[in-house]
Tab-separated table of C-alpha atoms in Angstrom:
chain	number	residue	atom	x	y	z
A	8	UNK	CA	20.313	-175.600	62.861
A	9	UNK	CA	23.778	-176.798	63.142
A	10	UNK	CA	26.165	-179.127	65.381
A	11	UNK	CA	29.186	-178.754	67.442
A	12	UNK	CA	31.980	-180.493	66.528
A	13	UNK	CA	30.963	-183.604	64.928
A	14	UNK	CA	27.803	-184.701	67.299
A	15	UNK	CA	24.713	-183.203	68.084
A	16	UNK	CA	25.140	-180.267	70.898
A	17	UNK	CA	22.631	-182.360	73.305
A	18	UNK	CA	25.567	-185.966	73.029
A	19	UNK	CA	28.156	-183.107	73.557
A	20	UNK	CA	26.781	-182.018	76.778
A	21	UNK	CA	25.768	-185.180	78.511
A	22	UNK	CA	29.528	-186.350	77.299
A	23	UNK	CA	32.275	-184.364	78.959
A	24	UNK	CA	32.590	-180.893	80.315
A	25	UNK	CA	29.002	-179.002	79.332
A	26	UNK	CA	29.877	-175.062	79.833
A	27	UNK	CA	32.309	-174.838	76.849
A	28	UNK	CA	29.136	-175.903	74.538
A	29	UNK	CA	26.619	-174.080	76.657
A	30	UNK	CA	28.877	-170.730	76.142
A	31	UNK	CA	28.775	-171.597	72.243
A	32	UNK	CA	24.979	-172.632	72.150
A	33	UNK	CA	24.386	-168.963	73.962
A	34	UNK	CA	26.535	-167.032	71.961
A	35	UNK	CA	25.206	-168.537	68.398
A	36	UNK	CA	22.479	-170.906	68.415
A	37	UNK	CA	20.998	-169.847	72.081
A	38	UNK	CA	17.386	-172.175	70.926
A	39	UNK	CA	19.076	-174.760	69.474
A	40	UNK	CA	17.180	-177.277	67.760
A	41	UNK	CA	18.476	-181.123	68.437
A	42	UNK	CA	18.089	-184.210	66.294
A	43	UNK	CA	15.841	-185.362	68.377
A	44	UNK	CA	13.398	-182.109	67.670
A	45	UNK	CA	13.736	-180.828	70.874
A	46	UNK	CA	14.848	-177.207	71.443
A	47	UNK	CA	17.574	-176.410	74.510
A	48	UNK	CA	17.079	-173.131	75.874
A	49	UNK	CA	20.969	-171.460	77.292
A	50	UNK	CA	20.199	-168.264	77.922
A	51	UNK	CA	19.043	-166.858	81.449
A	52	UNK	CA	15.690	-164.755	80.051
A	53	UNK	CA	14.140	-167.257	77.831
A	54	UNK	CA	14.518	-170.478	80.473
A	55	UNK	CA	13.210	-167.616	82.972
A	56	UNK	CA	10.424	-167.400	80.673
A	57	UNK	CA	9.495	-170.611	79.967
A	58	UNK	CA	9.536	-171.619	84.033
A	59	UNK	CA	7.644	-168.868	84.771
A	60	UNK	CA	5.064	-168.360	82.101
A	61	UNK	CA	2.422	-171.070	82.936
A	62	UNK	CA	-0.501	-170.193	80.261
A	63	UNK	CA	2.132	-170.427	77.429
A	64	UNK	CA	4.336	-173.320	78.733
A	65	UNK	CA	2.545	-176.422	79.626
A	66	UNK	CA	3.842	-179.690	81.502
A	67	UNK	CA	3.825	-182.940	79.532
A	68	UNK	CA	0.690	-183.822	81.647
A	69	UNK	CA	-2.532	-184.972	80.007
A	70	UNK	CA	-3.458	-181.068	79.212
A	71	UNK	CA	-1.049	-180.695	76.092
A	72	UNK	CA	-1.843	-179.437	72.600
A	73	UNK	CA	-3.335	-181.646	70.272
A	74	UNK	CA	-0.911	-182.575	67.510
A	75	UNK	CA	1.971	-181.924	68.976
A	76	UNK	CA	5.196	-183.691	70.042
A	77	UNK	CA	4.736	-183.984	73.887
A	78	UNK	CA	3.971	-187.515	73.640
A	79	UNK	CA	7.743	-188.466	73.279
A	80	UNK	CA	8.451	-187.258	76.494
A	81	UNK	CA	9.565	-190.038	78.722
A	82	UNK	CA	6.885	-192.093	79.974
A	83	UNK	CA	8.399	-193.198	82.810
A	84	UNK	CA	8.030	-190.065	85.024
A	85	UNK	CA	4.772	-189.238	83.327
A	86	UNK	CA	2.146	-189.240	86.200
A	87	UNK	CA	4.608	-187.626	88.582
A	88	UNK	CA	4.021	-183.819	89.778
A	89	UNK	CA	6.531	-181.790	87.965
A	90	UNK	CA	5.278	-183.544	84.884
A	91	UNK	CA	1.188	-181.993	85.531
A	92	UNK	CA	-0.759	-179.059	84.348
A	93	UNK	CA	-3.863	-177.365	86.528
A	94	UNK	CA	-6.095	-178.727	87.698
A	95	UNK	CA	-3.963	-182.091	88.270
A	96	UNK	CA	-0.806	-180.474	89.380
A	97	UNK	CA	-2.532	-177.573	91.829
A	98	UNK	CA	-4.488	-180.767	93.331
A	99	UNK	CA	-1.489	-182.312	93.803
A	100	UNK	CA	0.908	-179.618	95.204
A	101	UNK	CA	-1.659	-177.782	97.448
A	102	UNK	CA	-2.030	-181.652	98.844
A	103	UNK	CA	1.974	-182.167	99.720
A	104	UNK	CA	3.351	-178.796	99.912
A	105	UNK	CA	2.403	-177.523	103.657
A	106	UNK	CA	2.590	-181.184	104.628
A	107	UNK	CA	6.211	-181.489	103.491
A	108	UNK	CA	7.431	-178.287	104.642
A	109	UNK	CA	6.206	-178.640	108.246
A	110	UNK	CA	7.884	-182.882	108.463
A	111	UNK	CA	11.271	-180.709	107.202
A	112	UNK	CA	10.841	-178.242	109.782
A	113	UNK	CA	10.089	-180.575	112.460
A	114	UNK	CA	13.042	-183.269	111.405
A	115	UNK	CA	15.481	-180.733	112.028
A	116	UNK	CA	16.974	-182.087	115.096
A	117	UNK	CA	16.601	-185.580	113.997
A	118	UNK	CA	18.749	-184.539	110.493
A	119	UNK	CA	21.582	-183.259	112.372
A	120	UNK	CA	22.208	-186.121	114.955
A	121	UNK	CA	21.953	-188.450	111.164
A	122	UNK	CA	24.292	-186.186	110.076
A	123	UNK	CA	26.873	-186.516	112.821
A	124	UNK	CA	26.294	-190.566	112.903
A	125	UNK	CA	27.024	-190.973	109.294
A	126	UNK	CA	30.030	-188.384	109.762
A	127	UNK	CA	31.813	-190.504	112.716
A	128	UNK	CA	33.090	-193.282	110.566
A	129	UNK	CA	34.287	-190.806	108.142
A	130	UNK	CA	36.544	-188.468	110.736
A	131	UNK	CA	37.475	-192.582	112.172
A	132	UNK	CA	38.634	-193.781	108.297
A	133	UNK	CA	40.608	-190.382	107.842
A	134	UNK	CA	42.610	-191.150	111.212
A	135	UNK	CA	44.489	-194.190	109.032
A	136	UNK	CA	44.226	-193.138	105.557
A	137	UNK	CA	41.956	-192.167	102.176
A	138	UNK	CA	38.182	-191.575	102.608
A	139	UNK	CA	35.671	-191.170	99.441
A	140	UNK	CA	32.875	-188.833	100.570
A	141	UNK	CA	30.544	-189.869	97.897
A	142	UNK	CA	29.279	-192.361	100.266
A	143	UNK	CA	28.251	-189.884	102.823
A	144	UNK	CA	26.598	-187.385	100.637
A	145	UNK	CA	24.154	-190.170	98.962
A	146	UNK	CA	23.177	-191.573	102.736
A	147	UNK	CA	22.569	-188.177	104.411
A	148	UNK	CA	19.330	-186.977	101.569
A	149	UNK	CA	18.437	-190.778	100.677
A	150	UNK	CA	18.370	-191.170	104.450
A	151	UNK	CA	16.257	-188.370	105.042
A	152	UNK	CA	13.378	-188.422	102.606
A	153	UNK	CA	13.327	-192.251	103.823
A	154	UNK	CA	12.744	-190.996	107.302
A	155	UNK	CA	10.751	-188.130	106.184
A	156	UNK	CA	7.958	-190.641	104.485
A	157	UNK	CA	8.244	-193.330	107.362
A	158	UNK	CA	9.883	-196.133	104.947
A	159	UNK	CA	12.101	-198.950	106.648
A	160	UNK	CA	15.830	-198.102	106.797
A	161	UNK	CA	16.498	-201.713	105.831
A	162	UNK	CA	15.006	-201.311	102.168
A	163	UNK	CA	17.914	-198.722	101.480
A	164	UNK	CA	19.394	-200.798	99.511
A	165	UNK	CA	16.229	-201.033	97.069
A	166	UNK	CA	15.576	-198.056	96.944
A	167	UNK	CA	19.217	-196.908	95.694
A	168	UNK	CA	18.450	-199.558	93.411
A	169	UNK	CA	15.225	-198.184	91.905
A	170	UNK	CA	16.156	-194.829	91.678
A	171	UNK	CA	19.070	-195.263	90.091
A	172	UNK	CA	17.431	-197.181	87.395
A	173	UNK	CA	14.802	-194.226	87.031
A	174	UNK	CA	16.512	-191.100	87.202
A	175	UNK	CA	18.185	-191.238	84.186
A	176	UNK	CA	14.605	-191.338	82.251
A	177	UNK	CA	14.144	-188.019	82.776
A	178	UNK	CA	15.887	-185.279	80.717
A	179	UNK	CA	16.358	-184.427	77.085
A	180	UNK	CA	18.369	-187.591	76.622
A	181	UNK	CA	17.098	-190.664	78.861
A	182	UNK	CA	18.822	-193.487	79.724
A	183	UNK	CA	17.368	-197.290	78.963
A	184	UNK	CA	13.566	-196.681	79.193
A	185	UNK	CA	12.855	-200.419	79.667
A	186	UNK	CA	15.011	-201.066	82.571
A	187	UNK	CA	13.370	-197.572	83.783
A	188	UNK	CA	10.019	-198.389	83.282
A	189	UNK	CA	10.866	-201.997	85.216
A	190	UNK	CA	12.471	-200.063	87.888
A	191	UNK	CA	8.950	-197.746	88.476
A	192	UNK	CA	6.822	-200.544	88.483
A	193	UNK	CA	8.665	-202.286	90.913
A	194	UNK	CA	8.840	-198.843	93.306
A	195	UNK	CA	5.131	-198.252	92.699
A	196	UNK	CA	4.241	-201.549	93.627
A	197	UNK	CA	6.993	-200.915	96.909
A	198	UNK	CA	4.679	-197.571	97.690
A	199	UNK	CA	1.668	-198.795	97.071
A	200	UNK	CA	2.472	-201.666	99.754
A	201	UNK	CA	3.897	-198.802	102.054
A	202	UNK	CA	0.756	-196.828	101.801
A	203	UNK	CA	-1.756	-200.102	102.202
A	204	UNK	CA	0.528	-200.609	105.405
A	205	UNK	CA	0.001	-196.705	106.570
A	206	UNK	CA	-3.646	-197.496	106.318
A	207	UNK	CA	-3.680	-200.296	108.579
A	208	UNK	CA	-1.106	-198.926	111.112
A	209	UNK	CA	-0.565	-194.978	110.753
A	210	UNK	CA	1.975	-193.261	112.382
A	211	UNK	CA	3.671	-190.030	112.673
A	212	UNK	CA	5.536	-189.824	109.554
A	213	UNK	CA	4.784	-187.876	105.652
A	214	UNK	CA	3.199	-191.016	104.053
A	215	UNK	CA	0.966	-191.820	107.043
A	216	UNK	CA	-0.330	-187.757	106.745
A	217	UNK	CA	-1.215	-188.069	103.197
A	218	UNK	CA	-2.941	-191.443	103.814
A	219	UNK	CA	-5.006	-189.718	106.079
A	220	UNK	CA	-5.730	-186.953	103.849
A	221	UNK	CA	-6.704	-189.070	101.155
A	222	UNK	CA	-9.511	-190.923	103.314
A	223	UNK	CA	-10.398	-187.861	104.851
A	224	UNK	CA	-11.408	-186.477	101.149
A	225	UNK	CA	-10.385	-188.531	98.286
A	226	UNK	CA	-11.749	-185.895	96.121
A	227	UNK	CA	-8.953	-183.639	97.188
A	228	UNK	CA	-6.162	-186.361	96.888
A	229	UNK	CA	-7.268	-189.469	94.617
A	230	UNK	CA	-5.415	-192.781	95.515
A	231	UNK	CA	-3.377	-192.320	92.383
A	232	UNK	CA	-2.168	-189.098	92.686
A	233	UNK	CA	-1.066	-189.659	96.519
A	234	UNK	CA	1.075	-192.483	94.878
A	235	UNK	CA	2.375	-190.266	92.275
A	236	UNK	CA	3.344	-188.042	94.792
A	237	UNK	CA	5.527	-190.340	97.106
A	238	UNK	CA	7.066	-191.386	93.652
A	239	UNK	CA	7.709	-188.108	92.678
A	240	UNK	CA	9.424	-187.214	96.401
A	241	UNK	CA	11.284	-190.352	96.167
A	242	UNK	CA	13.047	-189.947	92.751
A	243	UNK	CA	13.650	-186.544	93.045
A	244	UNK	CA	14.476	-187.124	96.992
A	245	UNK	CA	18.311	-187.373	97.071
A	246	UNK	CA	20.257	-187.896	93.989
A	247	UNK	CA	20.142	-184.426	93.347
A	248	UNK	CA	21.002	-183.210	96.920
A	249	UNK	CA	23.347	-185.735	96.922
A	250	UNK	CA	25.617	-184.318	93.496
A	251	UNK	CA	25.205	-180.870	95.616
A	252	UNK	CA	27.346	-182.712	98.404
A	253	UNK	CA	29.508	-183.604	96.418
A	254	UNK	CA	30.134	-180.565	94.598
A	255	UNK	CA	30.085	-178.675	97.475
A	256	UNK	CA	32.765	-180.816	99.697
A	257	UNK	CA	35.034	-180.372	95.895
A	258	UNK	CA	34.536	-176.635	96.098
A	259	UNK	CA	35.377	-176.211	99.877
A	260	UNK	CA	38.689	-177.808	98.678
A	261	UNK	CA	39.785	-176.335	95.869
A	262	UNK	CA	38.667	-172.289	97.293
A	263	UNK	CA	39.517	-172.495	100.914
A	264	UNK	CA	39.289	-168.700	101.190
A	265	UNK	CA	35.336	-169.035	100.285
A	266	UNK	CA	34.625	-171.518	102.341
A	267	UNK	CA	35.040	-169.318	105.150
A	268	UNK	CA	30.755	-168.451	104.269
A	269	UNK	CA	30.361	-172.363	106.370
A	270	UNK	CA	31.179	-170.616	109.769
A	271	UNK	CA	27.443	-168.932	109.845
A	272	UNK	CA	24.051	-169.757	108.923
A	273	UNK	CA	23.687	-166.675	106.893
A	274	UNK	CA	26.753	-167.423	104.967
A	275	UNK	CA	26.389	-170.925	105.141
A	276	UNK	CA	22.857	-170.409	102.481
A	277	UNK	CA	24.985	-168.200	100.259
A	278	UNK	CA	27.973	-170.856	99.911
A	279	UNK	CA	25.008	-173.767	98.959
A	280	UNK	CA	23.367	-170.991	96.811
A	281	UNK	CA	26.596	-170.372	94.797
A	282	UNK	CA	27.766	-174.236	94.026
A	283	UNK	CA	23.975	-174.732	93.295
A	284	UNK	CA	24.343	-171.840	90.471
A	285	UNK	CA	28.275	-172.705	89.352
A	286	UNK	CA	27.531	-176.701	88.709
A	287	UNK	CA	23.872	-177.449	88.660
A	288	UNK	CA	23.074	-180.999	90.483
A	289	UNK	CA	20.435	-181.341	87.707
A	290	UNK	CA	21.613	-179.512	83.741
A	291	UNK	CA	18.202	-180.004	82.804
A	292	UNK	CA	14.671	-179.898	83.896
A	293	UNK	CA	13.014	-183.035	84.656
A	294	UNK	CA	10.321	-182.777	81.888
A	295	UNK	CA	9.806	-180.428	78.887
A	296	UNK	CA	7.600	-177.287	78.694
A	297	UNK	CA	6.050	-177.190	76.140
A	298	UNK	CA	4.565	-173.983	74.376
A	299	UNK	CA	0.732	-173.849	73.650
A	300	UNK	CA	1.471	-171.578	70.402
A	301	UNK	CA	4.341	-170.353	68.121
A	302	UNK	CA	6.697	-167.999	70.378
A	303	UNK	CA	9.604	-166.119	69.951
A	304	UNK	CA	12.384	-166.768	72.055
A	305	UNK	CA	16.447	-164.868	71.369
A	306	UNK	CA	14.345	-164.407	67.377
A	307	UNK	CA	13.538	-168.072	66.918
A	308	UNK	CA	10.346	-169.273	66.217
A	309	UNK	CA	9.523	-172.106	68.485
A	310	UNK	CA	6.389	-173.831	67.021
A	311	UNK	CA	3.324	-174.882	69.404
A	312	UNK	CA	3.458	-179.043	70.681
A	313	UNK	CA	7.345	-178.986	70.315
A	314	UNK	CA	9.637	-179.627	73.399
A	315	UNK	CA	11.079	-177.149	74.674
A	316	UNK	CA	13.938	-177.856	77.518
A	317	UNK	CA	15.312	-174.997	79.504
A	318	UNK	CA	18.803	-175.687	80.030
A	319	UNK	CA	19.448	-174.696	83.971
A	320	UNK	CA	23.100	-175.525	83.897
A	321	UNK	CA	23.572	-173.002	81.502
A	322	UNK	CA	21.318	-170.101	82.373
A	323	UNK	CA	23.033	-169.966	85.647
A	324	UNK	CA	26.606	-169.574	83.678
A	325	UNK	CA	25.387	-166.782	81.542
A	326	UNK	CA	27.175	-163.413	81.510
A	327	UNK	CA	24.286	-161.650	80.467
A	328	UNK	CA	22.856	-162.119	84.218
A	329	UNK	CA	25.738	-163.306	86.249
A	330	UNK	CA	29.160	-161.310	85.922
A	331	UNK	CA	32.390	-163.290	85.460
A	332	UNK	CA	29.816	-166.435	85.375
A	333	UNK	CA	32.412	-169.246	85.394
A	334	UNK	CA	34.312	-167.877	89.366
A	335	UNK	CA	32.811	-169.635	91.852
A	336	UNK	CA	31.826	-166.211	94.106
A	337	UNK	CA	29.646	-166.707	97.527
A	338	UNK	CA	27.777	-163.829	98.404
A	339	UNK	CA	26.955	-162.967	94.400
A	340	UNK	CA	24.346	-159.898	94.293
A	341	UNK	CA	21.278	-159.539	91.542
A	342	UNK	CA	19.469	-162.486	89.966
A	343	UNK	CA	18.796	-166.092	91.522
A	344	UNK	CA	19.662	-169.713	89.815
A	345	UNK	CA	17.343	-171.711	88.454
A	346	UNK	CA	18.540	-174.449	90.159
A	347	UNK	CA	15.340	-175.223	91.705
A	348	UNK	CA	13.229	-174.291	88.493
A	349	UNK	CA	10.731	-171.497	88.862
A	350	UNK	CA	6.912	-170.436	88.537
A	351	UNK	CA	4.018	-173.192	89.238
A	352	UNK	CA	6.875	-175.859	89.345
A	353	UNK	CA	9.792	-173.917	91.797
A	354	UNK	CA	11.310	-176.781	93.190
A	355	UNK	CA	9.101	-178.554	96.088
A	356	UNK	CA	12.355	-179.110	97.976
A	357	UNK	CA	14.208	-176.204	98.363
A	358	UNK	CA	14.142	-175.678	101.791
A	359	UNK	CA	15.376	-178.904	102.109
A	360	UNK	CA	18.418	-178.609	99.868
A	361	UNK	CA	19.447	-175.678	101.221
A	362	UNK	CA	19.273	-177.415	104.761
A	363	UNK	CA	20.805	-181.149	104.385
A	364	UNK	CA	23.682	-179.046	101.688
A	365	UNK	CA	24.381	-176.625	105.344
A	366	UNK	CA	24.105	-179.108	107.912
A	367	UNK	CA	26.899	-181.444	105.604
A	368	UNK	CA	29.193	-178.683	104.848
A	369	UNK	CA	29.351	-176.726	108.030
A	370	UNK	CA	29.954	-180.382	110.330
A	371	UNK	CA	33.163	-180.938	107.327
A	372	UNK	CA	34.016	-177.592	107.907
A	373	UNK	CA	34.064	-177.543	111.373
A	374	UNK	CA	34.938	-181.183	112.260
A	375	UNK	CA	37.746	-181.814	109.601
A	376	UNK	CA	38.826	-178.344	108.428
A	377	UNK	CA	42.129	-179.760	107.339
A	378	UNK	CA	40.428	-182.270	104.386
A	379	UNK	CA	42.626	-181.877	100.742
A	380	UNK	CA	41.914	-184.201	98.010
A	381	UNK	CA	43.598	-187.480	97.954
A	382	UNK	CA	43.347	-187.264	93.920
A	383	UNK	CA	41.500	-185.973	91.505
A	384	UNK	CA	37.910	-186.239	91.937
A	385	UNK	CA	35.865	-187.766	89.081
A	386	UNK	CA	33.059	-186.157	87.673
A	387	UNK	CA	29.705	-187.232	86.920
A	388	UNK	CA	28.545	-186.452	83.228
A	389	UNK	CA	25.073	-186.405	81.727
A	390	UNK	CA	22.117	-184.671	83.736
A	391	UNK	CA	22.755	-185.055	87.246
A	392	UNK	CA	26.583	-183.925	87.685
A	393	UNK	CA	28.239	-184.400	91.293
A	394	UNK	CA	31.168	-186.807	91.636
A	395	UNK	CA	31.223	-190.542	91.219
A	396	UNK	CA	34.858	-190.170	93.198
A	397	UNK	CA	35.931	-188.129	96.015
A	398	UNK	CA	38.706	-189.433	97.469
A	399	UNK	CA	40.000	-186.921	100.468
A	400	UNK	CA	42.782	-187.181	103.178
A	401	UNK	CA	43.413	-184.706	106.247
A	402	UNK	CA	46.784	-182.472	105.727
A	403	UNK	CA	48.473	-180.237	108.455
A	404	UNK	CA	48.110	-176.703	107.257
């Protein structure tokens, strides 16, 4: 297998603009084998496939094929759920999943009147001058799965922190895995205290629930994977949701025509749907699959044990599956983004995306439908995309 340009496809893709190499990789190397050994899946049918077929496609969990290369995935993120094959994995969801979806249901009202809060010093800043809305859309999902497990809003700060030292683990191409592996002890050691605490004094919220489950039947939910769990919701809580802010507030800019979807609930879900399928918060799946025996995917052979990463920033740019792939179109008929994976492993989450993204967007769109961009935005590179910049002002139309 070859290069592009004069690095290795996977340093092109976490260095500058990704969707130029992506529409090379699908048009001539669509399995692309990496230095590293890994394989990076760009087109929409064989990432499909590999989210969706679970007997072929394992996890990096402790079920893997012997002799294979699944023991180079990341450590870090190891033990958490999207890393876990049956039975560890179906313990694990069928444990969180109904539990989490009914705290998001029920936190409705209490997300919007966060929402409005953190929004108030944002319309006051915009009265005088230049406000950068990255600040907002990190506080509104790291604010809410904070609330969500019942942790104290004064260790926001750490936990920014922690995650931000983990995150970047995860992926084809992770960040420093010794300042990442400090970073989860010292946030396993925070939950562990959190859940020790919940067992003395339980209250309403997530963590407190699973406690309880746990000592009801630690059979069902062993102290370790309850841990794993709150890890798992914490890391993947908000830095995601937060890049889909970001993107979103860039995109309600730049196409003021679409963003006419905000003014309903029903369009609102198609607007999040569409920046969630034209710039991916997350390129990459958080862990390999990888395949139990030699399969064929776009005529390559992929052996068994190697790591196989479907690349979700690209599948939901190809033109086999999404016409005119690179306009950003609300409203878009036919196939879904894998945005939030798919199969066994569709993203915990969703709901909650979907929700925080609307609640954000529509309040901008409603309370300061006259924002432009102050300059440029600056993008994010690597994995999780977003903006590290997004400077805005308000403008008489």
């Amino acid at each position: 297998m070859g290069t592009i340009g004069s690095t290795d496809a996977l340093t092109d893709v976490h260095s500058g603009d990704p969707y130029p190499v992506y529409e090379r990789l699908r048009a001539t190397e669509p399995v692309y084998l990496c230095g590293t050994g890994s394989y990076l899946l760009t087109r929409y049918t064989d990432c499909q496939r590999v989210l969706t077929e679970r007997e072929c496609f394992l996890a990096p969990g402790a079920h893997r094929p012997s002799g294979g290369k699944a023991d180079r995935a990341a450590p870090v993120l190891s033990r958490v759920m999207s890393s876990q094959n049956p039975p560890r994995h179906t313990r694990m969801r069928t444990a969180v999943a109904r539990r989490f979806v009914e705290h998001v249901r029920r936190q409705q009202p209490w997300l919007g009147g966060l929402c409005d809060q953190l929004l108030a010093p944002v319309v006051e800043t915009l009265r005088h001058g230049v406000a950068d809305m990255t600040a907002l859309a990190e506080a509104v999902p790291r604010d809410t799965i904070m609330h969500l497990l019942g942790l104290p809003p004064a260790d926001r700060d750490l936990v920014s922190t922690l995650v931000a030292d983990i995150f970047p683990t995860s992926g084809p191409l992770p960040g420093q895995g010794c300042g990442g592996a400090a970073a989860m002890r010292q946030l396993t050691d925070y939950l562990q205290a959190e859940v020790a605490r919940r067992r003395r004094a339980p209250g309403g919220d997530l963590t407190s629930e699973l406690v309880r489950a746990h000592t009801d039947c630690p059979q069902a939910l062993p102290h370790d994977e309850l841990v794993s769990i709150l890890t798992g919701l914490m890391v993947a809580g908000y830095p995601q949701i937060a890049a889909g802010i970001e993107t979103g507030i860039v995109l309600m800019m730049r196409h003021p025509e679409r963003a006419v979807f905000l003014d309903g609930p029903a369009g609102a879900r198609m607007f999040v749907d569409e920046v969630l399928r034209y710039d991916a918060p997350v390129q990459f799946t958080p862990a390999p699959r990888i395949p139990t025996r030699a399969v064929v995917l776009s005529g390559v052979t992929v052996p068994a044990g190697a790591q196989v990463w479907p690349v979700l920033g690209a599948a939901n740019r190809d033109p086999g599956t999404f016409p005119r792939p690179d306009e950003f179109r609300p409203g878009r008929d036919g196939a879904r983004h894998l945005s939030f994976g798919g199969g066994a492993h569709h993203c915990l989450g969703a709901e909650l995306v979907h929700l925080e993204m609307s609640m954000v967007l529509r309040r901008l769109r409603r309370r300061l439908p006259d924002l432009a961009p102050a300059q440029q935005p600056v993008q994010r590179l690597g994995r999780l995309r977003g903006f590290t910049s997004v400077p805005v002002v308000r403008v008489e139309r």
